[in-house]
Coordinates of C-alpha atoms in Angstrom, one line a residue:
M1 CA 0.1 -0.1 0.2
T2 CA 1.5 3.1 -1.1
D3 CA 0.6 6.9 0.1
D4 CA 2.2 9.2 -3.0
T5 CA 2.9 12.6 -1.5
T6 CA 4.7 13.8 -4.5
T7 CA 3.8 17.4 -5.3
P8 CA 5.8 19.1 -7.6
V9 CA 6.6 23.3 -7.2
A10 CA 4.8 25.0 -10.1
T11 CA 7.0 26.3 -12.7
P12 CA 6.6 29.8 -14.2
T13 CA 4.2 30.3 -17.2
P14 CA 6.3 30.4 -20.3
A15 CA 6.7 33.5 -22.3
T16 CA 4.3 34.3 -25.2
D17 CA 5.3 34.5 -28.5
G18 CA 5.5 38.0 -29.3
A19 CA 6.4 41.2 -27.5
K20 CA 3.9 43.7 -26.3
P21 CA 3.0 47.2 -27.9
G22 CA 5.5 49.8 -27.6
I23 CA 8.2 47.1 -27.0
G24 CA 11.3 46.5 -29.1
R25 CA 12.3 43.2 -30.4
R26 CA 15.9 43.9 -29.0
K27 CA 14.0 44.6 -25.1
F28 CA 11.8 41.7 -25.8
L29 CA 14.5 38.9 -26.4
A30 CA 16.5 40.2 -23.5
G31 CA 13.8 40.2 -21.0
A32 CA 13.0 36.5 -22.2
A33 CA 16.4 35.2 -22.0
V34 CA 16.5 36.4 -18.2
A35 CA 12.7 35.1 -17.5
G36 CA 14.6 31.8 -19.1
A37 CA 17.4 31.7 -17.0
G38 CA 14.8 32.0 -13.9
A39 CA 13.4 29.1 -15.2
V40 CA 16.6 27.1 -15.1
A41 CA 17.8 28.1 -11.7
M42 CA 14.2 27.2 -10.1
P43 CA 13.6 23.7 -11.2
A44 CA 10.6 22.0 -10.1
I45 CA 11.2 20.1 -6.5
A46 CA 9.1 17.2 -5.4
R47 CA 9.3 15.5 -1.9
A48 CA 9.8 12.0 -1.6
Q49 CA 7.3 9.4 -2.0
T50 CA 6.4 7.5 1.3
T51 CA 5.3 3.8 1.2
T52 CA 3.2 2.5 3.7
W53 CA 3.3 -0.8 4.9
R54 CA 1.1 -3.0 7.3
F55 CA 3.5 -4.7 9.1
Q56 CA 1.7 -7.7 11.7
S57 CA 3.4 -8.9 14.8
T58 CA 2.1 -12.4 15.5
W59 CA 2.5 -11.2 19.4
P60 CA -0.3 -9.6 21.9
A61 CA 0.4 -5.9 22.1
R62 CA 1.5 -5.9 25.4
D63 CA 4.1 -9.0 25.2
I64 CA 7.8 -7.9 25.4
F65 CA 8.2 -9.8 21.9
H66 CA 5.7 -7.4 20.3
E67 CA 8.2 -4.5 21.6
F68 CA 10.8 -6.6 19.8
A69 CA 8.9 -6.2 16.6
A70 CA 8.4 -2.3 17.6
D71 CA 11.8 -1.7 17.5
Y72 CA 12.6 -3.3 14.5
V73 CA 9.9 -1.2 13.0
K74 CA 11.6 1.9 14.5
M75 CA 14.7 1.4 13.3
V76 CA 13.7 0.6 9.6
N77 CA 11.4 3.8 9.9
E78 CA 13.9 5.8 11.0
M79 CA 16.8 5.0 8.5
S80 CA 14.5 5.0 5.9
G81 CA 14.0 8.9 6.1
G82 CA 10.2 8.7 5.5
R83 CA 10.3 6.8 2.5
L84 CA 9.0 3.5 3.6
K85 CA 6.9 3.3 6.7
L86 CA 5.8 0.2 8.4
E87 CA 2.8 0.2 10.1
L88 CA 3.3 -2.2 13.4
L89 CA -0.1 -4.1 14.4
P90 CA -0.3 -6.7 16.9
A91 CA -1.5 -10.0 16.6
G92 CA -5.2 -10.3 15.8
A93 CA -5.3 -6.9 14.0
V94 CA -5.7 -8.6 10.8
V95 CA -5.6 -12.4 11.2
G96 CA -4.5 -14.7 14.1
A97 CA -1.0 -15.1 15.1
L98 CA -0.8 -18.7 13.5
Q99 CA -2.3 -16.9 9.9
M100 CA 0.1 -14.3 9.7
Q101 CA 2.1 -15.6 6.9
D102 CA -0.7 -16.5 4.6
A103 CA -2.2 -13.0 5.1
V104 CA 1.6 -11.6 3.7
L105 CA 0.9 -14.1 0.6
A106 CA -2.7 -13.0 -0.1
G107 CA -1.6 -9.5 0.3
A108 CA -3.8 -8.5 3.4
L109 CA -0.4 -7.8 5.3
D110 CA 2.6 -6.7 3.5
G111 CA 5.0 -8.4 5.9
G112 CA 5.2 -9.6 9.5
H113 CA 7.4 -10.6 12.4
G114 CA 7.0 -14.3 13.8
V115 CA 9.0 -17.6 14.0
T116 CA 9.5 -20.2 11.7
A117 CA 8.1 -22.9 13.8
Y118 CA 4.5 -21.5 13.2
W119 CA 4.7 -22.7 9.6
Y120 CA 6.2 -26.1 10.3
G121 CA 2.7 -27.5 8.9
K122 CA 3.8 -26.6 5.6
H123 CA 7.2 -28.1 5.8
K124 CA 9.0 -29.7 8.9
A125 CA 12.3 -28.1 7.6
Y126 CA 10.6 -24.8 8.4
S127 CA 11.0 -25.3 11.8
L128 CA 15.0 -25.8 11.4
F129 CA 15.3 -22.4 10.7
G130 CA 13.9 -21.1 14.2
T131 CA 13.7 -24.3 16.3
P132 CA 16.7 -26.4 15.6
P133 CA 17.8 -29.4 17.6
A134 CA 19.9 -29.0 20.6
F135 CA 23.2 -29.6 19.1
G136 CA 25.1 -27.9 21.4
W137 CA 25.1 -24.2 19.9
D138 CA 23.2 -21.1 21.4
A139 CA 20.9 -18.9 19.0
N140 CA 23.6 -16.3 18.1
Q141 CA 25.6 -19.4 17.2
F142 CA 22.5 -20.5 15.0
L143 CA 22.5 -17.3 13.7
S144 CA 25.8 -17.3 12.5
W145 CA 25.1 -20.6 10.6
F146 CA 22.5 -18.8 8.8
Y147 CA 24.3 -15.8 7.7
H148 CA 27.6 -17.3 7.4
G149 CA 27.3 -21.1 7.0
G150 CA 24.9 -21.7 4.1
G151 CA 21.8 -21.4 6.2
E152 CA 20.3 -18.7 4.2
A153 CA 20.8 -20.5 0.7
L154 CA 18.5 -23.1 2.2
Y155 CA 16.1 -21.3 3.9
N156 CA 15.4 -19.3 0.5
E157 CA 15.3 -23.0 -1.1
L158 CA 13.0 -24.3 0.9
V159 CA 10.5 -20.9 0.7
N160 CA 10.8 -20.2 -2.7
D161 CA 11.6 -23.2 -4.9
I162 CA 10.4 -26.0 -2.8
L163 CA 7.2 -24.2 -1.7
N164 CA 6.9 -21.4 -4.2
L165 CA 6.0 -18.9 -1.6
P166 CA 6.7 -15.6 -3.0
L167 CA 8.2 -14.3 0.5
T168 CA 11.5 -12.8 1.4
G169 CA 12.7 -13.5 5.3
F170 CA 15.5 -12.5 7.4
L171 CA 16.1 -14.5 10.6
T172 CA 16.8 -12.2 13.3
G173 CA 16.7 -12.0 17.3
P174 CA 18.7 -14.5 19.0
M175 CA 16.6 -16.2 22.1
P176 CA 18.3 -17.4 25.4
T177 CA 17.4 -21.3 26.1
Q178 CA 13.4 -21.5 26.9
P179 CA 12.2 -22.9 29.8
L180 CA 10.6 -26.2 30.1
G181 CA 7.3 -24.3 31.0
W182 CA 4.6 -23.9 33.8
F183 CA 3.2 -27.0 35.4
K184 CA 0.8 -27.9 38.1
D185 CA 3.3 -30.0 39.9
E186 CA 7.0 -29.7 39.7
I187 CA 8.3 -32.0 36.9
T188 CA 11.1 -34.5 38.5
S189 CA 11.0 -37.2 35.6
A190 CA 10.5 -38.0 32.0
E191 CA 7.4 -40.2 33.0
Q192 CA 5.7 -37.5 34.4
L193 CA 5.3 -36.0 30.7
Q194 CA 3.1 -39.0 29.8
N195 CA -0.4 -37.9 28.5
L196 CA 0.3 -34.2 29.7
K197 CA -1.6 -31.9 27.7
Y198 CA 0.8 -29.9 26.9
R199 CA 1.7 -26.3 24.6
T200 CA 4.3 -25.9 22.4
V201 CA 5.2 -25.6 18.8
G202 CA 7.2 -26.7 15.5
L203 CA 9.6 -29.6 16.0
S204 CA 9.1 -29.2 19.9
A205 CA 5.6 -30.8 19.1
D206 CA 6.9 -33.6 17.6
L207 CA 9.6 -33.7 20.5
F208 CA 7.1 -33.9 23.0
N209 CA 4.5 -36.2 21.1
D210 CA 7.6 -38.5 21.4
M211 CA 7.9 -38.2 24.9
G212 CA 4.2 -39.5 25.5
A213 CA 2.7 -35.9 26.1
A214 CA -0.5 -34.9 24.5
V215 CA 0.5 -31.8 22.8
T216 CA -1.7 -28.7 21.3
I217 CA -0.4 -26.0 18.9
V218 CA -1.8 -22.8 20.1
G219 CA -0.7 -18.8 19.6
G220 CA 1.0 -17.0 22.5
P221 CA -2.1 -15.1 23.2
D222 CA -4.6 -18.4 23.5
I223 CA -2.0 -19.9 26.3
V224 CA -2.7 -19.0 29.8
P225 CA -6.4 -19.0 28.7
S226 CA -6.5 -22.3 27.9
M227 CA -4.8 -23.1 31.1
D228 CA -7.2 -21.5 32.8
R229 CA -10.0 -23.6 31.0
G230 CA -8.5 -26.6 31.6
L231 CA -7.7 -27.2 28.2
L232 CA -3.5 -27.6 28.9
D233 CA -2.3 -28.8 31.8
A234 CA 1.0 -27.5 31.3
A235 CA 2.7 -24.8 28.7
E236 CA 5.9 -23.4 27.7
F237 CA 6.2 -20.1 26.0
N238 CA 9.6 -18.4 25.6
N239 CA 11.1 -16.1 28.7
P240 CA 10.0 -14.8 32.4
S241 CA 9.4 -11.3 30.6
S242 CA 6.8 -12.8 28.3
D243 CA 5.6 -15.3 30.9
R244 CA 5.0 -12.4 33.3
I245 CA 2.8 -10.3 31.2
L246 CA 0.9 -12.8 29.7
G247 CA -0.3 -14.0 33.3
F248 CA 1.2 -17.6 33.4
A249 CA 1.7 -16.9 37.1
D250 CA -2.0 -16.5 37.7
V251 CA -2.7 -20.4 36.7
S252 CA 0.4 -22.4 37.7
K253 CA 3.1 -21.5 40.4
N254 CA 5.5 -24.0 39.0
Y255 CA 8.1 -22.5 36.6
M256 CA 11.0 -24.9 35.6
L257 CA 14.1 -23.5 33.7
Q258 CA 16.1 -25.3 31.1
S259 CA 15.4 -27.1 28.4
Y260 CA 16.7 -29.0 25.1
H261 CA 12.8 -28.8 23.2
Q262 CA 13.7 -25.3 22.2
D263 CA 17.6 -24.4 23.3
S264 CA 17.9 -22.2 20.6
E265 CA 15.5 -20.0 18.8
C266 CA 15.0 -16.6 16.7
F267 CA 12.4 -14.4 15.2
E268 CA 11.8 -14.5 11.6
V269 CA 10.4 -11.0 9.3
I270 CA 8.9 -12.0 6.1
F271 CA 7.7 -9.5 3.2
N272 CA 5.7 -9.9 0.4
K273 CA 8.5 -10.8 -2.3
Q274 CA 7.0 -8.8 -5.3
K275 CA 6.5 -5.7 -3.0
Y276 CA 9.6 -6.2 -1.3
E277 CA 11.6 -6.5 -4.8
A278 CA 9.8 -3.3 -6.0
L279 CA 11.3 -1.1 -4.0
D280 CA 14.4 0.9 -4.4
P281 CA 18.0 -0.8 -3.5
D282 CA 18.6 1.0 -0.5
L283 CA 15.3 0.5 0.8
R284 CA 15.9 -3.2 0.4
A285 CA 19.0 -2.7 2.4
I286 CA 17.4 -1.1 5.1
L287 CA 14.8 -4.0 5.5
R288 CA 17.7 -6.5 6.0
Y289 CA 20.2 -4.7 7.9
G290 CA 17.8 -3.4 10.2
A291 CA 17.2 -7.1 11.0
Y292 CA 20.6 -7.3 12.0
A293 CA 20.6 -4.3 14.1
A294 CA 17.5 -5.4 15.8
S295 CA 19.0 -8.6 16.4
S296 CA 21.7 -7.1 18.9
D297 CA 19.3 -4.8 20.5
M298 CA 16.6 -7.5 21.4
Y299 CA 19.5 -9.4 22.9
W300 CA 21.1 -6.7 25.2
K301 CA 17.4 -5.9 26.2
A302 CA 16.3 -9.4 26.9
M303 CA 19.7 -9.6 29.0
A304 CA 18.1 -6.6 31.0
R305 CA 14.9 -7.2 31.2
Y306 CA 14.7 -11.2 31.9
P307 CA 16.4 -11.4 35.1
Q308 CA 14.5 -8.4 36.2
D309 CA 10.9 -10.4 35.5
L310 CA 12.3 -13.6 36.8
A311 CA 13.0 -12.1 40.0
A312 CA 9.6 -10.1 40.1
L313 CA 7.8 -14.0 39.4
K314 CA 9.7 -15.3 42.5
E315 CA 8.7 -12.4 44.5
A316 CA 5.1 -13.3 43.6
G317 CA 5.0 -16.6 45.2
V318 CA 6.3 -18.6 42.0
K319 CA 8.5 -21.7 42.5
V320 CA 11.3 -21.4 40.4
T321 CA 13.4 -24.8 39.6
R322 CA 15.7 -26.3 37.1
T323 CA 14.7 -29.3 34.9
P324 CA 16.5 -32.2 36.3
E325 CA 19.3 -34.1 34.3
S326 CA 17.3 -37.1 33.6
V327 CA 14.9 -34.9 31.7
L328 CA 17.1 -33.3 29.9
E329 CA 18.8 -36.5 28.7
A330 CA 15.5 -38.0 27.5
Q331 CA 14.8 -35.0 25.3
L332 CA 18.3 -35.5 23.7
A333 CA 17.3 -39.2 23.4
S334 CA 13.5 -38.0 21.7
W335 CA 15.9 -35.6 19.4
D336 CA 17.4 -38.6 18.0
R337 CA 13.9 -40.1 17.2
V338 CA 12.6 -36.8 16.0
I339 CA 15.2 -36.3 13.8
A340 CA 15.2 -39.9 12.3
N341 CA 11.4 -40.0 11.6
A342 CA 11.5 -36.8 9.7
S343 CA 14.5 -37.7 7.6
G344 CA 12.6 -40.6 6.5
N345 CA 9.7 -38.9 5.3
E346 CA 9.1 -39.7 1.6
Q347 CA 8.0 -36.5 0.5
T348 CA 9.9 -34.0 2.9
G349 CA 13.1 -35.9 4.1
Q350 CA 15.7 -35.3 1.8
F351 CA 15.7 -31.7 2.5
F352 CA 15.1 -32.0 5.7
T353 CA 18.4 -34.2 6.3
K354 CA 20.3 -32.4 3.8
V355 CA 19.6 -28.7 6.3
I356 CA 20.2 -31.3 9.3
D357 CA 23.5 -32.2 8.1
S358 CA 24.4 -28.6 7.2
Q359 CA 24.0 -27.5 10.7
K360 CA 25.7 -30.6 12.2
A361 CA 28.8 -29.7 10.0
F362 CA 28.4 -26.3 11.3
V363 CA 28.1 -27.1 14.9
K364 CA 31.1 -29.8 15.1
S365 CA 33.5 -27.4 13.4
M366 CA 32.3 -24.3 16.1
G367 CA 32.2 -26.4 18.9
S368 CA 35.8 -27.4 18.2
Y369 CA 36.7 -23.9 19.0
F370 CA 33.9 -22.7 21.3
F371 CA 34.1 -25.0 24.2
D372 CA 37.7 -25.2 23.8
A373 CA 38.4 -21.4 23.8
N374 CA 35.5 -20.2 26.3
A375 CA 35.9 -20.7 30.0
P376 CA 32.8 -22.1 31.8
K377 CA 31.1 -19.0 33.2
E378 CA 29.0 -20.7 36.0
P379 CA 32.0 -21.2 38.2
A380 CA 33.1 -17.3 37.9
Y381 CA 29.6 -16.6 38.9
Q382 CA 29.3 -18.7 41.8
H383 CA 33.0 -17.7 42.7
F384 CA 31.8 -14.0 43.1
F385 CA 28.5 -14.0 43.6
G386 CA 27.2 -17.5 45.3
Q387 CA 24.8 -19.9 44.0
G388 CA 22.3 -17.2 42.4

């Protein structure tokens, strides 16, 4: 959707083809030359055209994730100098969270902010570009694979070539390890997940199904109401700030940190490909590099805000515990089976395996450096601050 604001300044009226009575030809020509010079010195001036796009997030307006989307929008709008304006809308403003991509494809939206796990119903490999297996990497390292290890080419192959979706997308915003979630009772063994009505998304849904849970996939705005009505026994969303704002503490008092179901995840921003490619090159660059800038800023903000909100949850009576080693080990065993099952699919398995092999090769190389070069952080923290 565009809003043309080009308004040319009126140019001087051309001289008539003849002199007024009483004015000599020489004087007339001299006057005409001066008028012509004035016309050259005062060209028409036009203001830049503003292109306005509707850009919906998949998050409630009060969630910190919507704030992250707003940060990206602010960067793009300011860097474009008024030539491109993203108009941010929350989930539900045009369509529900899980329908955002289809709305961009249909032209009801021009772009959006979400996660690739929401689209894994179209191809299981979609989730590998947002919630990959827990190979021993974090989300910043996952983004390194995407932008410098061949991941972006594979993403474009999936979106544009295999699924034939006219979309342009960028990954942004590395998320810290997500909690196991909110439960009525503390989980002390993997057996307690059997038949538990649990909310998650993407390949994580396959993982928890493999562990015996009864998984339900719903968007962020619907999780707490579903728990309140008894439609869910337990759920994960993402982080202490979102979970606190969305009201999880009103329906549960057991909050379990650490998990391998979404050990690394990031956001995705998408745009209608035809509209994106119609933009001037500098505006396309702003959309791309804005994702880079927002990615760093989001992580910095998360490291400041998440600890504060976790402390507030504890003060409100929430019991915060770490997921036991036995459950983490069971999750890794389930990842083996999930990867094997998805790779064996006759229709989608070949490409799924192609992405997995690329990710494993990157992590194997990266890990050989990262774990040797970086000192463990927890002993140093405990030395100065105690158990935390």
